[in-house]
């Protein structure tokens, strides 16, 4: 705020325009939150039209040639101070603007139409477990994404152009390298665990009102604030960031286990990232998480490294036993084994910490092959089933439990999946760096206090918003490039202890 008097007229005008673009984006997020939580189902079509209008307005404003000119002036003025907000805005918005300009609006509209047709087809195909019904729609989505990739002829691999939307700077080459190393570590670990007897599940049922109460208490110890956050229910849990002071998370509850509690931890992790962005970036379009991978690193860290740890539960287990008296007499390590069970399975969203990334690696390799044309859409089910056998040792009984399980391809979101496993990898690196920087971290978590961890993440991750790209952020926070070893070390240490490997 203090610098506004010294701002150039171009920067002031750019900020005004970006403020409006950011506001349109926020309005769309709010419409989406409403759709997933409280909207009656019959409102879907009308909502789709409103959302499409808002997205179109945002795209028009972002691709406006006037923005391009303002960006050129601001970049020139800020050239001497590359660390300034002005320089960061010029750099990041330039990327967004160029992308918006290079993908023709007819192609954007065609993708929206193809998605609208693909979604019900996918739903029907999944219900009847017949991939063939979805095949032509997936072929169309793949074809349109290849057209998008063709708008970026400078990339090394066409898939790089798709990946870049979700994970700026990531490429097939870098992702494949870390995924290969991750897979080489995970496959033997999962096989080793499979030889051990499976731990006993926790005795249920877990009343939903009590789970919600427990989840909220833990969330507050993470940084959830009652006057700036809310929790609702939805079919698929998610987080919506309306403002730093208006963060909304959702969960889905089951009386059979505590999965709803862990899902709150996960979504609160996403929310803490958004709540912690430097206020100086509000309404600049940089005031949000930099990539889906870094975002997922935050949710995973709070859900897994913290949320499934002995440190956390040494504090919270007595409270859980109070809420669920059937847990009385369950020792801490039996509880930890039960909430950290590893079991190769068919469904990604139900997968545990050790097998999850293998589901993602499979999807990444299939997507790359689809986009480069080395795999035909018709051959997806066979390729999927073969990879499931190879990576996880499970037989896929039908397409509903195989290649039709996720909604992403119906949405045309090719390039999205790898960010989930990148999140796991980055969570391992950040967790190791935070523990090294703050040796008392786990003792404090065991005392119910996670504030020092939050402080470290705020300073090293959250505050930057989109100022730093993911690789820069990681380098500054950890001193490392993307590296799966810390995550593998963390998993090996954890499971060696739990499963006496
Ligand atoms: Zn997530």
Short mmCIF file of C-alpha atoms and ligand atoms in Angstrom, two decimals:
data_model
loop_
_atom_site.label_atom_id
_atom_site.label_comp_id
_atom_site.label_asym_id
_atom_site.label_seq_id
_atom_site.Cartn_x
_atom_site.Cartn_y
_atom_site.Cartn_z
CA UNK A 1 0.00 0.00 0.00
CA UNK A 2 2.78 2.42 0.97
CA UNK A 3 4.32 2.15 -2.47
CA UNK A 4 1.16 3.18 -4.35
CA UNK A 5 2.25 6.83 -4.54
CA UNK A 6 5.46 5.87 -6.32
CA UNK A 7 3.73 3.48 -8.72
CA UNK A 8 3.80 4.32 -12.41
CA UNK A 9 0.49 5.07 -14.12
CA UNK A 10 0.93 1.86 -16.15
CA UNK A 11 1.34 -0.28 -13.04
CA UNK A 12 -1.70 1.34 -11.43
CA UNK A 13 -3.80 0.68 -14.50
CA UNK A 14 -2.51 -2.87 -14.79
CA UNK A 15 -3.41 -3.48 -11.14
CA UNK A 16 -6.94 -2.18 -11.73
CA UNK A 17 -7.42 -4.50 -14.66
CA UNK A 18 -5.95 -7.47 -12.79
CA UNK A 19 -8.20 -6.70 -9.82
CA UNK A 20 -11.23 -7.12 -12.05
CA UNK A 21 -9.87 -10.33 -13.59
CA UNK A 22 -9.21 -11.70 -10.09
CA UNK A 23 -12.73 -10.72 -8.99
CA UNK A 24 -14.28 -12.54 -11.95
CA UNK A 25 -12.25 -15.61 -11.00
CA UNK A 26 -13.45 -15.37 -7.39
CA UNK A 27 -17.08 -15.06 -8.49
CA UNK A 28 -16.63 -18.23 -10.53
CA UNK A 29 -15.09 -20.07 -7.57
CA UNK A 30 -18.05 -19.06 -5.44
CA UNK A 31 -20.50 -20.31 -8.08
CA UNK A 32 -18.59 -23.59 -8.14
CA UNK A 33 -18.63 -23.89 -4.35
CA UNK A 34 -22.37 -23.28 -4.32
CA UNK A 35 -22.88 -25.85 -7.09
CA UNK A 36 -21.04 -28.57 -5.15
CA UNK A 37 -22.56 -27.87 -1.73
CA UNK A 38 -26.07 -26.39 -1.75
CA UNK A 39 -27.38 -25.95 -5.31
CA UNK A 40 -30.37 -28.18 -6.17
CA UNK A 41 -29.30 -30.62 -8.92
CA UNK A 42 -31.76 -29.19 -11.45
CA UNK A 43 -29.84 -25.90 -11.32
CA UNK A 44 -26.86 -27.41 -13.13
CA UNK A 45 -27.61 -26.19 -16.63
CA UNK A 46 -28.44 -22.60 -15.64
CA UNK A 47 -25.33 -22.49 -13.46
CA UNK A 48 -23.22 -23.77 -16.35
CA UNK A 49 -24.32 -20.84 -18.49
CA UNK A 50 -23.51 -18.24 -15.82
CA UNK A 51 -20.14 -19.81 -15.20
CA UNK A 52 -19.33 -19.92 -18.91
CA UNK A 53 -20.12 -16.20 -19.23
CA UNK A 54 -17.86 -15.31 -16.33
CA UNK A 55 -15.05 -17.44 -17.71
CA UNK A 56 -15.44 -15.86 -21.13
CA UNK A 57 -15.28 -12.35 -19.64
CA UNK A 58 -12.15 -13.30 -17.71
CA UNK A 59 -10.51 -14.75 -20.81
CA UNK A 60 -11.38 -11.66 -22.89
CA UNK A 61 -9.92 -9.33 -20.30
CA UNK A 62 -6.78 -11.35 -19.85
CA UNK A 63 -6.12 -11.60 -23.58
CA UNK A 64 -6.87 -7.88 -24.21
CA UNK A 65 -3.96 -6.39 -26.23
CA UNK A 66 -3.98 -3.41 -23.83
CA UNK A 67 -2.81 -5.76 -21.06
CA UNK A 68 0.06 -6.84 -23.29
CA UNK A 69 1.15 -3.20 -23.72
CA UNK A 70 0.86 -2.42 -20.01
CA UNK A 71 2.89 -5.53 -19.22
CA UNK A 72 5.65 -4.42 -21.58
CA UNK A 73 5.90 -1.01 -19.85
CA UNK A 74 5.78 -2.45 -16.35
CA UNK A 75 8.39 -5.10 -17.20
CA UNK A 76 10.72 -2.40 -18.50
CA UNK A 77 10.23 -0.19 -15.44
CA UNK A 78 10.81 -3.11 -13.08
CA UNK A 79 13.81 -4.53 -14.92
CA UNK A 80 16.23 -3.14 -12.34
CA UNK A 81 14.46 -4.82 -9.44
CA UNK A 82 13.58 -8.40 -10.42
CA UNK A 83 12.52 -9.24 -6.83
CA UNK A 84 9.85 -6.52 -6.72
CA UNK A 85 6.14 -7.25 -6.87
CA UNK A 86 5.93 -5.24 -10.10
CA UNK A 87 8.53 -7.48 -11.74
CA UNK A 88 6.76 -10.61 -10.49
CA UNK A 89 3.41 -9.35 -11.79
CA UNK A 90 4.97 -8.52 -15.16
CA UNK A 91 6.54 -11.97 -15.41
CA UNK A 92 3.61 -14.11 -14.25
CA UNK A 93 0.80 -12.20 -15.95
CA UNK A 94 2.84 -12.14 -19.17
CA UNK A 95 2.75 -15.91 -19.13
CA UNK A 96 -1.01 -15.99 -18.46
CA UNK A 97 -1.66 -13.36 -21.12
CA UNK A 98 0.45 -15.08 -23.78
CA UNK A 99 -1.25 -18.37 -23.11
CA UNK A 100 -4.70 -16.77 -23.31
CA UNK A 101 -3.73 -15.13 -26.62
CA UNK A 102 -2.14 -18.20 -28.18
CA UNK A 103 -5.02 -20.62 -27.64
CA UNK A 104 -7.71 -19.37 -30.06
CA UNK A 105 -11.07 -18.59 -28.45
CA UNK A 106 -12.83 -20.94 -30.93
CA UNK A 107 -10.68 -23.78 -29.61
CA UNK A 108 -11.49 -22.81 -26.00
CA UNK A 109 -15.21 -22.80 -26.81
CA UNK A 110 -14.93 -26.13 -28.65
CA UNK A 111 -13.22 -27.67 -25.62
CA UNK A 112 -16.04 -26.45 -23.37
CA UNK A 113 -18.62 -28.01 -25.71
CA UNK A 114 -16.69 -31.28 -25.91
CA UNK A 115 -16.48 -31.42 -22.12
CA UNK A 116 -20.19 -30.77 -21.73
CA UNK A 117 -20.88 -33.73 -24.04
CA UNK A 118 -18.20 -35.95 -22.49
CA UNK A 119 -19.33 -35.63 -18.86
CA UNK A 120 -22.72 -37.40 -19.17
CA UNK A 121 -21.19 -39.95 -21.58
CA UNK A 122 -18.48 -40.73 -19.02
CA UNK A 123 -21.09 -41.04 -16.27
CA UNK A 124 -23.16 -43.50 -18.32
CA UNK A 125 -20.08 -45.42 -19.42
CA UNK A 126 -18.94 -45.72 -15.83
CA UNK A 127 -22.36 -46.84 -14.60
CA UNK A 128 -22.53 -49.58 -17.22
CA UNK A 129 -18.75 -50.16 -17.04
CA UNK A 130 -18.45 -49.88 -20.83
CA UNK A 131 -15.42 -47.89 -21.98
CA UNK A 132 -16.63 -48.09 -25.57
CA UNK A 133 -19.42 -45.62 -24.73
CA UNK A 134 -16.90 -43.06 -23.56
CA UNK A 135 -14.27 -43.78 -26.23
CA UNK A 136 -15.42 -41.29 -28.95
CA UNK A 137 -15.66 -38.49 -26.37
CA UNK A 138 -12.21 -39.19 -25.00
CA UNK A 139 -10.88 -39.30 -28.56
CA UNK A 140 -12.34 -35.83 -29.11
CA UNK A 141 -10.88 -34.49 -25.87
CA UNK A 142 -7.45 -35.90 -26.71
CA UNK A 143 -7.62 -34.47 -30.22
CA UNK A 144 -8.51 -31.00 -28.87
CA UNK A 145 -5.64 -31.14 -26.34
CA UNK A 146 -3.27 -32.01 -29.16
CA UNK A 147 -4.51 -28.89 -30.91
CA UNK A 148 -3.80 -26.88 -27.77
CA UNK A 149 -0.30 -28.36 -27.58
CA UNK A 150 0.22 -27.39 -31.24
CA UNK A 151 -0.26 -23.73 -30.21
CA UNK A 152 3.09 -24.06 -28.40
CA UNK A 153 5.44 -25.42 -31.08
CA UNK A 154 8.53 -24.47 -29.04
CA UNK A 155 8.02 -27.17 -26.39
CA UNK A 156 10.16 -30.27 -26.44
CA UNK A 157 7.23 -32.67 -26.00
CA UNK A 158 3.61 -31.72 -26.84
CA UNK A 159 2.48 -32.87 -23.38
CA UNK A 160 4.76 -30.20 -21.84
CA UNK A 161 2.31 -27.56 -23.08
CA UNK A 162 -0.54 -29.23 -21.16
CA UNK A 163 1.47 -29.91 -18.02
CA UNK A 164 2.49 -26.27 -17.89
CA UNK A 165 -1.09 -25.16 -17.20
CA UNK A 166 -1.14 -27.00 -13.88
CA UNK A 167 2.56 -27.10 -13.02
CA UNK A 168 4.44 -24.17 -14.56
CA UNK A 169 7.87 -25.20 -15.77
CA UNK A 170 7.37 -28.96 -15.46
CA UNK A 171 8.16 -31.13 -18.50
CA UNK A 172 7.74 -34.76 -19.50
CA UNK A 173 11.50 -35.20 -19.13
CA UNK A 174 11.75 -33.83 -15.57
CA UNK A 175 8.55 -35.49 -14.36
CA UNK A 176 9.45 -38.86 -15.88
CA UNK A 177 12.86 -38.73 -14.26
CA UNK A 178 11.48 -38.19 -10.73
CA UNK A 179 8.59 -40.60 -11.28
CA UNK A 180 10.98 -43.36 -12.43
CA UNK A 181 13.01 -42.90 -9.25
CA UNK A 182 9.87 -42.76 -7.12
CA UNK A 183 8.51 -45.94 -8.68
CA UNK A 184 11.84 -47.74 -8.21
CA UNK A 185 11.60 -46.98 -4.49
CA UNK A 186 7.88 -47.58 -4.00
CA UNK A 187 7.38 -50.92 -5.78
CA UNK A 188 9.77 -52.90 -3.52
CA UNK A 189 8.50 -51.09 -0.40
CA UNK A 190 4.88 -51.96 -1.18
CA UNK A 191 5.90 -55.58 -1.92
CA UNK A 192 7.75 -55.79 1.40
CA UNK A 193 4.73 -54.46 3.31
CA UNK A 194 2.43 -56.92 1.50
CA UNK A 195 4.34 -59.79 3.13
CA UNK A 196 3.41 -58.55 6.62
CA UNK A 197 0.05 -59.35 8.23
CA UNK A 198 -2.55 -56.67 7.65
CA UNK A 199 -3.23 -54.54 10.75
CA UNK A 200 -6.62 -54.70 12.47
CA UNK A 201 -9.05 -51.97 11.46
CA UNK A 202 -10.36 -49.63 14.16
CA UNK A 203 -13.67 -50.76 15.65
CA UNK A 204 -16.55 -48.56 14.49
CA UNK A 205 -19.00 -47.06 14.10
CA UNK A 206 -17.79 -43.46 14.16
CA UNK A 207 -20.70 -41.08 14.64
CA UNK A 208 -20.48 -38.29 12.10
CA UNK A 209 -21.25 -35.44 14.50
CA UNK A 210 -18.38 -36.59 16.75
CA UNK A 211 -16.02 -36.95 13.79
CA UNK A 212 -16.85 -33.46 12.64
CA UNK A 213 -16.17 -32.08 16.12
CA UNK A 214 -12.84 -33.89 16.41
CA UNK A 215 -11.82 -32.84 12.89
CA UNK A 216 -12.58 -29.21 13.67
CA UNK A 217 -10.57 -29.26 16.89
CA UNK A 218 -7.56 -30.67 15.05
CA UNK A 219 -8.12 -28.19 12.21
CA UNK A 220 -8.05 -25.30 14.70
CA UNK A 221 -4.73 -26.55 16.02
CA UNK A 222 -3.48 -26.41 12.39
CA UNK A 223 -4.60 -22.80 11.86
CA UNK A 224 -8.31 -23.01 10.96
CA UNK A 225 -10.08 -19.90 12.26
CA UNK A 226 -13.79 -19.95 13.00
CA UNK A 227 -14.46 -16.44 11.74
CA UNK A 228 -12.63 -16.91 8.42
CA UNK A 229 -13.33 -20.51 7.45
CA UNK A 230 -16.27 -22.88 7.11
CA UNK A 231 -16.86 -26.60 6.61
CA UNK A 232 -19.61 -28.14 4.49
CA UNK A 233 -20.34 -31.56 3.03
CA UNK A 234 -19.89 -32.54 -0.62
CA UNK A 235 -19.62 -35.70 -2.71
CA UNK A 236 -15.92 -35.06 -3.40
CA UNK A 237 -14.04 -33.08 -0.76
CA UNK A 238 -12.46 -29.82 -1.95
CA UNK A 239 -11.28 -26.39 -0.82
CA UNK A 240 -12.52 -23.08 -2.24
CA UNK A 241 -10.60 -19.92 -1.68
CA UNK A 242 -12.92 -16.92 -1.85
CA UNK A 243 -10.54 -14.62 0.00
CA UNK A 244 -7.70 -15.01 2.51
CA UNK A 245 -10.39 -14.37 5.13
CA UNK A 246 -13.02 -16.61 3.52
CA UNK A 247 -11.76 -20.17 3.07
CA UNK A 248 -14.22 -23.01 2.56
CA UNK A 249 -13.46 -26.68 2.91
CA UNK A 250 -15.72 -29.67 2.43
CA UNK A 251 -15.61 -33.25 3.54
CA UNK A 252 -17.40 -36.51 2.98
CA UNK A 253 -18.08 -38.69 6.01
CA UNK A 254 -18.43 -42.40 6.59
CA UNK A 255 -19.41 -44.03 9.87
CA UNK A 256 -17.11 -46.94 9.07
CA UNK A 257 -13.81 -45.16 9.58
CA UNK A 258 -12.15 -41.82 10.28
CA UNK A 259 -11.58 -40.95 6.60
CA UNK A 260 -13.67 -37.77 6.97
CA UNK A 261 -11.28 -36.48 9.65
CA UNK A 262 -8.26 -37.06 7.39
CA UNK A 263 -10.06 -35.46 4.50
CA UNK A 264 -10.62 -32.32 6.61
CA UNK A 265 -6.89 -32.26 7.46
CA UNK A 266 -6.13 -32.50 3.73
CA UNK A 267 -8.46 -29.71 2.66
CA UNK A 268 -7.40 -27.49 5.57
CA UNK A 269 -3.83 -27.94 4.31
CA UNK A 270 -4.94 -26.49 0.96
CA UNK A 271 -6.75 -23.68 2.77
CA UNK A 272 -3.77 -22.73 4.94
CA UNK A 273 -1.74 -22.18 1.75
CA UNK A 274 -4.33 -19.74 0.39
CA UNK A 275 -4.82 -18.02 3.77
CA UNK A 276 -1.08 -17.45 4.10
CA UNK A 277 -0.36 -15.63 0.82
CA UNK A 278 1.18 -12.18 1.22
CA UNK A 279 -1.70 -9.62 1.33
CA UNK A 280 0.34 -7.40 -1.03
CA UNK A 281 -0.64 -9.86 -3.79
CA UNK A 282 -4.42 -9.55 -3.23
CA UNK A 283 -6.33 -8.92 -6.48
CA UNK A 284 -3.20 -9.12 -8.65
CA UNK A 285 -3.96 -12.70 -9.89
CA UNK A 286 -0.71 -13.69 -8.11
CA UNK A 287 -2.40 -13.98 -4.71
CA UNK A 288 -2.94 -17.73 -4.87
CA UNK A 289 -1.06 -21.03 -4.89
CA UNK A 290 1.56 -21.27 -7.63
CA UNK A 291 0.76 -24.76 -8.92
CA UNK A 292 -1.33 -27.80 -8.22
CA UNK A 293 1.76 -29.77 -7.23
CA UNK A 294 2.85 -27.25 -4.59
CA UNK A 295 -0.79 -27.03 -3.45
CA UNK A 296 -0.99 -30.77 -3.06
CA UNK A 297 2.27 -30.77 -1.12
CA UNK A 298 0.53 -28.64 1.51
CA UNK A 299 -2.56 -30.81 1.79
CA UNK A 300 -0.49 -34.01 1.91
CA UNK A 301 1.87 -32.65 4.51
CA UNK A 302 -0.94 -31.77 6.92
CA UNK A 303 -2.89 -34.94 6.16
CA UNK A 304 0.00 -37.43 6.14
CA UNK A 305 3.34 -36.29 7.53
CA UNK A 306 1.53 -34.48 10.37
CA UNK A 307 -1.96 -36.01 10.40
CA UNK A 308 -0.99 -39.68 10.39
CA UNK A 309 2.00 -39.29 12.70
CA UNK A 310 2.70 -40.65 16.15
CA UNK A 311 3.47 -37.12 17.30
CA UNK A 312 0.02 -35.80 16.43
CA UNK A 313 -1.92 -38.76 17.76
CA UNK A 314 0.04 -39.00 20.98
CA UNK A 315 -1.77 -35.74 21.72
CA UNK A 316 -5.13 -36.41 20.04
CA UNK A 317 -5.77 -40.13 20.67
CA UNK A 318 -7.17 -39.54 24.20
CA UNK A 319 -9.57 -36.99 22.72
CA UNK A 320 -10.57 -39.50 20.00
CA UNK A 321 -11.14 -42.15 22.67
CA UNK A 322 -13.42 -39.74 24.49
CA UNK A 323 -15.41 -39.15 21.29
CA UNK A 324 -15.45 -42.86 20.36
CA UNK A 325 -15.42 -44.95 23.55
CA UNK A 326 -14.87 -48.18 21.56
CA UNK A 327 -11.28 -46.96 21.01
CA UNK A 328 -10.61 -47.22 24.74
CA UNK A 329 -7.72 -49.53 25.35
CA UNK A 330 -6.35 -49.17 21.78
CA UNK A 331 -2.64 -48.41 22.04
CA UNK A 332 -1.07 -45.61 20.04
CA UNK A 333 0.87 -47.93 17.72
CA UNK A 334 -2.20 -50.07 16.96
CA UNK A 335 -4.08 -46.87 16.13
CA UNK A 336 -1.25 -45.68 13.90
CA UNK A 337 -1.07 -49.01 12.07
CA UNK A 338 -4.81 -48.82 11.42
CA UNK A 339 -4.74 -45.29 10.00
CA UNK A 340 -1.61 -46.05 7.95
CA UNK A 341 -2.64 -49.34 6.39
CA UNK A 342 -0.99 -50.08 3.02
CA UNK A 343 -3.00 -52.18 0.60
CA UNK A 344 -2.65 -52.19 -3.20
CA UNK A 345 -6.11 -51.41 -4.53
CA UNK A 346 -8.03 -50.50 -7.66
CA UNK A 347 -9.25 -47.01 -6.85
CA UNK A 348 -6.90 -44.03 -6.73
CA UNK A 349 -8.91 -41.84 -4.37
CA UNK A 350 -9.02 -44.64 -1.80
CA UNK A 351 -5.30 -45.42 -2.09
CA UNK A 352 -2.90 -45.10 0.82
CA UNK A 353 0.24 -43.00 1.09
CA UNK A 354 2.57 -45.70 -0.27
CA UNK A 355 0.56 -46.90 -3.28
CA UNK A 356 -1.08 -43.59 -4.27
CA UNK A 357 1.72 -42.32 -6.47
CA UNK A 358 1.77 -45.57 -8.46
CA UNK A 359 -1.81 -44.90 -9.57
CA UNK A 360 -0.68 -41.48 -10.71
CA UNK A 361 2.43 -42.68 -12.54
CA UNK A 362 0.22 -45.05 -14.55
CA UNK A 363 -2.08 -42.21 -15.62
CA UNK A 364 0.84 -39.94 -16.48
CA UNK A 365 2.44 -42.49 -18.80
CA UNK A 366 -0.89 -43.22 -20.52
CA UNK A 367 -1.60 -39.52 -21.03
CA UNK A 368 1.85 -38.86 -22.48
CA UNK A 369 1.37 -41.78 -24.87
CA UNK A 370 -2.10 -40.54 -25.89
CA UNK A 371 -0.87 -37.05 -26.61
CA UNK A 372 2.21 -38.13 -28.54
CA UNK A 373 0.07 -40.62 -30.47
CA UNK A 374 1.89 -43.79 -29.43
CA UNK A 375 -1.28 -45.11 -27.74
CA UNK A 376 -4.72 -45.17 -29.36
CA UNK A 377 -7.68 -44.28 -27.14
CA UNK A 378 -9.25 -47.65 -28.00
CA UNK A 379 -6.26 -49.39 -26.40
CA UNK A 380 -6.51 -47.50 -23.07
CA UNK A 381 -8.39 -50.22 -21.12
CA UNK A 382 -5.87 -52.94 -22.04
CA UNK A 383 -2.89 -50.67 -21.30
CA UNK A 384 -4.46 -49.61 -18.00
CA UNK A 385 -5.10 -53.16 -16.84
CA UNK A 386 -1.62 -54.29 -17.77
CA UNK A 387 -0.02 -51.41 -15.86
CA UNK A 388 -2.17 -52.05 -12.78
CA UNK A 389 -0.90 -55.62 -12.78
CA UNK A 390 2.68 -54.54 -13.20
CA UNK A 391 2.76 -51.60 -10.75
CA UNK A 392 0.33 -52.71 -8.06
CA UNK A 393 -0.17 -56.42 -8.68
CA UNK A 394 -3.95 -56.10 -8.89
CA UNK A 395 -6.33 -57.48 -11.51
CA UNK A 396 -8.83 -54.95 -12.83
CA UNK A 397 -12.25 -56.66 -12.99
CA UNK A 398 -14.00 -54.07 -15.19
CA UNK A 399 -13.58 -50.59 -16.69
CA UNK A 400 -15.62 -48.91 -13.94
CA UNK A 401 -12.94 -50.00 -11.48
CA UNK A 402 -10.26 -49.30 -14.05
CA UNK A 403 -9.86 -46.59 -16.65
CA UNK A 404 -13.33 -45.09 -16.11
CA UNK A 405 -12.92 -44.31 -12.40
CA UNK A 406 -11.75 -40.69 -12.63
CA UNK A 407 -13.60 -37.66 -13.98
CA UNK A 408 -10.46 -35.85 -15.23
CA UNK A 409 -10.42 -37.19 -18.79
CA UNK A 410 -14.10 -36.35 -19.23
CA UNK A 411 -13.19 -32.81 -18.26
CA UNK A 412 -10.32 -32.96 -20.75
CA UNK A 413 -7.88 -32.26 -17.94
CA UNK A 414 -4.88 -34.01 -19.43
CA UNK A 415 -1.74 -32.88 -17.60
CA UNK A 416 -3.45 -32.66 -14.23
CA UNK A 417 -2.78 -36.13 -12.75
CA UNK A 418 1.01 -35.87 -12.36
CA UNK A 419 0.57 -32.94 -9.96
CA UNK A 420 -0.87 -35.30 -7.33
CA UNK A 421 2.34 -37.33 -7.14
CA UNK A 422 4.49 -34.21 -7.46
CA UNK A 423 2.64 -33.06 -4.34
CA UNK A 424 3.72 -36.21 -2.49
CA UNK A 425 7.32 -35.71 -3.58
CA UNK A 426 7.39 -32.04 -2.58
CA UNK A 427 5.66 -32.74 0.75
CA UNK A 428 8.57 -35.08 1.57
CA UNK A 429 11.14 -32.43 0.71
CA UNK A 430 9.39 -29.66 2.64
CA UNK A 431 8.80 -31.87 5.67
CA UNK A 432 12.50 -32.79 5.79
CA UNK A 433 13.53 -29.15 5.40
CA UNK A 434 11.10 -27.92 8.07
CA UNK A 435 12.28 -30.55 10.56
CA UNK A 436 15.91 -29.70 9.90
CA UNK A 437 15.21 -26.00 10.38
CA UNK A 438 13.04 -26.49 13.47
CA UNK A 439 14.26 -29.52 15.42
CA UNK A 440 11.55 -29.17 18.08
CA UNK A 441 8.74 -29.37 15.52
CA UNK A 442 7.50 -32.85 16.34
CA UNK A 443 7.70 -32.38 20.11
CA UNK A 444 5.49 -29.32 19.71
CA UNK A 445 3.02 -31.19 17.53
CA UNK A 446 2.95 -33.89 20.22
CA UNK A 447 1.99 -31.11 22.63
CA UNK A 448 -0.90 -30.07 20.35
CA UNK A 449 0.90 -27.06 18.89
CA UNK A 450 1.55 -26.92 15.13
CA UNK A 451 2.13 -23.17 14.98
CA UNK A 452 5.87 -23.36 14.37
CA UNK A 453 5.35 -25.63 11.36
CA UNK A 454 2.68 -23.29 10.03
CA UNK A 455 5.04 -20.35 10.55
CA UNK A 456 7.80 -22.08 8.59
CA UNK A 457 5.43 -22.97 5.75
CA UNK A 458 4.00 -19.43 5.69
CA UNK A 459 7.43 -17.93 5.32
CA UNK A 460 8.89 -20.45 2.89
CA UNK A 461 5.87 -21.44 0.80
CA UNK A 462 2.56 -19.67 1.39
CA UNK A 463 3.62 -16.03 1.43
CA UNK A 464 5.13 -16.22 -2.08
CA UNK A 465 1.81 -16.84 -3.82
CA UNK A 466 2.71 -17.06 -7.51
CA UNK A 467 5.75 -14.79 -7.17
CA UNK A 468 8.18 -17.71 -7.48
CA UNK A 469 7.70 -20.56 -9.90
CA UNK A 470 7.53 -24.06 -8.35
CA UNK A 471 11.19 -24.92 -8.99
CA UNK A 472 12.41 -21.59 -7.53
CA UNK A 473 10.16 -21.97 -4.52
CA UNK A 474 11.45 -25.46 -3.85
CA UNK A 475 15.07 -24.39 -4.27
CA UNK A 476 14.69 -21.52 -1.82
CA UNK A 477 12.74 -23.53 0.74
CA UNK A 478 14.83 -26.71 0.63
CA UNK A 479 18.02 -25.94 -1.31
CA UNK A 480 17.09 -28.82 -3.65
CA UNK A 481 15.72 -29.62 -7.06
CA UNK A 482 12.66 -31.87 -7.29
CA UNK A 483 13.79 -35.10 -5.63
CA UNK A 484 11.75 -38.16 -4.54
CA UNK A 485 14.37 -39.39 -2.02
CA UNK A 486 13.14 -37.45 1.06
CA UNK A 487 9.61 -38.77 0.50
CA UNK A 488 10.93 -42.33 0.04
CA UNK A 489 13.06 -41.99 3.19
CA UNK A 490 10.05 -40.76 5.12
CA UNK A 491 7.89 -43.68 3.93
CA UNK A 492 10.61 -46.28 4.55
CA UNK A 493 11.21 -45.00 8.06
CA UNK A 494 7.53 -44.81 8.88
CA UNK A 495 6.56 -48.25 7.56
CA UNK A 496 9.67 -49.96 8.88
CA UNK A 497 8.54 -48.94 12.32
CA UNK A 498 4.82 -49.63 11.87
CA UNK A 499 5.21 -52.95 10.08
CA UNK A 500 8.52 -54.03 11.68
CA UNK A 501 10.04 -54.47 8.20
ZN1 LIG B 1 -5.77 -32.08 -2.57
#
